Amino acid sequence: MDQKYFTIGMAGHIDHGKTSLTKVLTRIDTDRLKEEKERSISIELGFAPLKLPNSTLNVSIVDVPGHEKFIRQMIAGVAGIDLVLVTIAADEGVMPQTKEHMDILHLLEVHQAIIVITKIDRVDEEMLELVKDDVIQHIQQTSFASAPIVQVDSLSEKGLEELKGHIEDLLLNLQPRHENGAFRLPIDQVFTIKGQGTVIRGTVYDGSVEEEETLKVLPSGHECRARQIQVHNTEVNKARAGQRAAVNLGGVETHELKRGDVLVRDDTYPVTKTIDVTLQFTDDLSSPLKQRGQVKLHIGTSEVIGRIVFFDRNEVIHNPGEIVCQIRLDDPIVTRRGDRFIIRRPSPIETIGGGWILDPYGDKYRFGAETISMLKKKRESTPEERIEDVLEEAHWLTIEELKQQTGLQHEELERCLQVMLEEKVVYFAPYYSLKRIMQKVESNVITYLHQFHEQFPMRNGANKPDVMNVANVPSKLFDRLLEQWGKKRLIQKDGRFIALHSFTSHIPQRWEKRIQNALESLEKDGLKPNPFGDYLNHEGVPNDIRGELEGFLVEQSLVIQLDEKHFIDFKVFTNAIKTLKNNTNQSFSLKEAKDVWGVSRKYLIPLLEVMDERALTKRVGDKREWL
Ligand SMILES: Nc1nc2c(ncn2[C@@H]2O[C@H](COP(=O)(O)OP(=O)(O)OP(=O)(O)O)[C@@H](O)[C@H]2O)c(=O)[nH]1
Ligand SMILES: [Mg+2]
């Protein structure tokens, strides 16, 4: 049977029995600090493994403080839990932090809950019924309306078995966290153990970590190594999403780390100071939250001061429902799209709302409807739409760039790309792009080549740099596109020329006859041609195609160029070589050649030079040798 890993969080007003309940469930006292013992309140988070009858369930309980001063720890503790036990003491009922904790849980999208009425031994039946009614009435207006309600007495352990039964039922119906995601562990405790060095603690949010792995601390970027990993004081070689882990880190000092830093394996997670967000408010606000008003952002285990930036209002006082806006932070955070957060007001301290990250890389936007509709589009988009959007804008991106710009995790990104590769997306290593963008590039190039061939029918094709200019893509991508177009028989590549597959260079039809005549005259003049232009003039071939034409005729081996102005017919040239070869020995002089051909030096010298060039002959002293 597959093992499943879950974290259960405690929540509830101070003194409502969270630590006591944790203790009777796990047999571990999570109030360990001297100050916690003396004041008999929880200050820091406490963790304990919970054994359940079903052995596939591996469960940790996070005990959080209820005191309003320690809300920060509470938020860090419940961020990322799978199920919450909300304790409400029978002798007090619903209290301020009961409400605040429920608000926070709602904003962090923790929807699985069990309401536990504690201290039932402290009240009589009648009082218990009243409290129960009060609780039911309160949760009706929250996202926990359908949560089971259990009554316990932690001292006598009454109701405990029923509670465990509910926990097991709920967890067995839940999907565990994403163990295949890119590893991250938001750090909530840093300390030094004598003889061992730096140790951090936190809950693995995504992925898993193994002993000896090289890791990184963000935002600082410090590299380190996981020397040893413990889960609930037991050494393990791997800790997975949902587990509370202590990691002994090599290569980094305690003072280089702090709560709120995030331990990761690679650079998948964006580090950012400007985030586009959705925001919901807990209630109507006691005083307005003004444009650029200061807020405290709680995300993961970090807490950062920032300013709210609205694009459609100048303040919020009455609860406006969910809005889209931006938060600019004083210090960087490590986050990705979809992460949930809480905002509190620094003074008077109160939880005012929360939401989730639309885009970890926010930018400066104008105030107004355009920005709002852009942000709403970000909110509504699926991962696939996100990928499409960023590719639409950037045209081609590597996998790393895609990760950064979509805020998606490696596995999710790969999964989406896999699906999209069938229809929407194309991959030309190392770039991903949209099919329709590459189709546009293709059609631009094809249109260009059509026009080029029409304009220059006698040229073999267009120069590669010119075609690349038309395609307007990076050279690596261009080379991969050329390969593909070649395979699809759209184009042909001949050295540095690119042509349509179906194209062969040719003389334009309207000049064909005249050029034919000129070539016949040239052939008649044998080894003593006139300047080539004279033949063309005589036939009325326009000047502006002459350069093209000469190149074409040479390329097609119809003529041989002697010098700038003179050409001879190719057949004449090959016959002349035959005649010369038949009438000379292995080597021959200028005079001998002159006598065989009967031409003046004006033709003789360039003719012999052409033969040397073509490696038919070689000059040796004042003679030539056949090769
Ligand atoms: N009689 C009775 N007392 C309880 C019960 N549960 C807790 N207590 C007592 O209530 C007091 C507070 O309990 P804790 O478990 O520390 O409360 P807490 O919610 O953890 O408090 P904070 O962490 O400070 O928010 C302690 O003295 C407990 O012994 C219960 O079911 N019955
Ligand atoms: Mg406690």
Tab-separated table of C-alpha atoms and ligand atoms in Angstrom, residues 12-21 31 40-42 63-67 87 118-122 152-155, ligand 1:
chain	number	residue	atom	x	y	z
A	12	GLY	CA	-8.334	28.185	18.195
A	13	HIS	CA	-8.397	30.867	20.857
A	14	ILE	CA	-5.791	30.976	23.632
A	15	ASP	CA	-6.250	28.364	26.348
A	16	HIS	CA	-8.878	26.447	24.386
A	17	GLY	CA	-6.930	23.212	24.746
A	18	LYS	CA	-4.838	22.875	21.536
A	19	THR	CA	-1.668	21.708	23.256
A	20	SER	CA	-3.572	19.414	25.615
A	21	LEU	CA	-5.403	17.841	22.692
A	31	ASP	CA	5.083	23.154	25.006
A	40	SER	CA	1.469	27.851	30.421
A	41	ILE	CA	0.824	29.243	26.990
A	42	SER	CA	2.248	28.190	23.634
A	63	ASP	CA	0.338	22.820	17.402
A	64	VAL	CA	0.072	26.597	17.115
A	65	PRO	CA	-0.152	29.331	19.747
A	66	GLY	CA	-3.540	30.934	20.270
A	67	HIS	CA	-2.378	34.232	21.753
A	87	THR	CA	-10.687	23.898	19.262
A	118	THR	CA	-12.955	20.932	24.403
A	119	LYS	CA	-13.245	21.009	28.170
A	120	ILE	CA	-16.723	19.466	28.095
A	121	ASP	CA	-16.110	18.278	31.671
A	122	ARG	CA	-16.166	21.916	32.774
A	152	VAL	CA	-13.864	16.007	24.008
A	153	ASP	CA	-12.516	16.128	27.489
A	154	SER	CA	-8.756	15.944	27.135
A	155	LEU	CA	-8.215	15.107	30.780
B	1	LIG	N1	-10.793	20.355	32.439
B	1	LIG	C1	-10.178	20.421	31.300
B	1	LIG	N2	-9.105	21.213	31.164
B	1	LIG	C2	-8.476	21.274	29.955
B	1	LIG	C3	-8.925	20.540	28.850
B	1	LIG	N3	-8.122	20.831	27.795
B	1	LIG	C4	-7.200	21.703	28.262
B	1	LIG	N4	-7.399	21.987	29.568
B	1	LIG	C5	-6.615	22.900	30.371
B	1	LIG	O1	-6.697	24.204	29.840
B	1	LIG	C6	-5.467	24.904	29.999
B	1	LIG	C7	-4.981	25.389	28.647
B	1	LIG	O2	-4.766	24.293	27.814
B	1	LIG	P1	-3.746	24.295	26.610
B	1	LIG	O3	-3.862	22.977	25.958
B	1	LIG	O4	-2.400	24.730	27.023
B	1	LIG	O5	-4.389	25.417	25.709
B	1	LIG	P2	-3.829	25.968	24.368
B	1	LIG	O6	-4.978	26.124	23.453
B	1	LIG	O7	-2.721	25.133	23.896
B	1	LIG	O8	-3.283	27.413	24.734
B	1	LIG	P3	-2.309	28.352	23.904
B	1	LIG	O9	-1.373	27.458	23.181
B	1	LIG	O10	-1.616	29.262	24.815
B	1	LIG	O11	-3.207	29.054	22.955
B	1	LIG	C8	-4.513	23.917	30.656
B	1	LIG	O12	-4.463	24.177	31.998
B	1	LIG	C9	-5.148	22.568	30.395
B	1	LIG	O13	-4.869	21.627	31.395
B	1	LIG	C10	-10.081	19.716	29.014
B	1	LIG	O14	-10.559	19.059	28.089
B	1	LIG	N5	-10.666	19.697	30.246
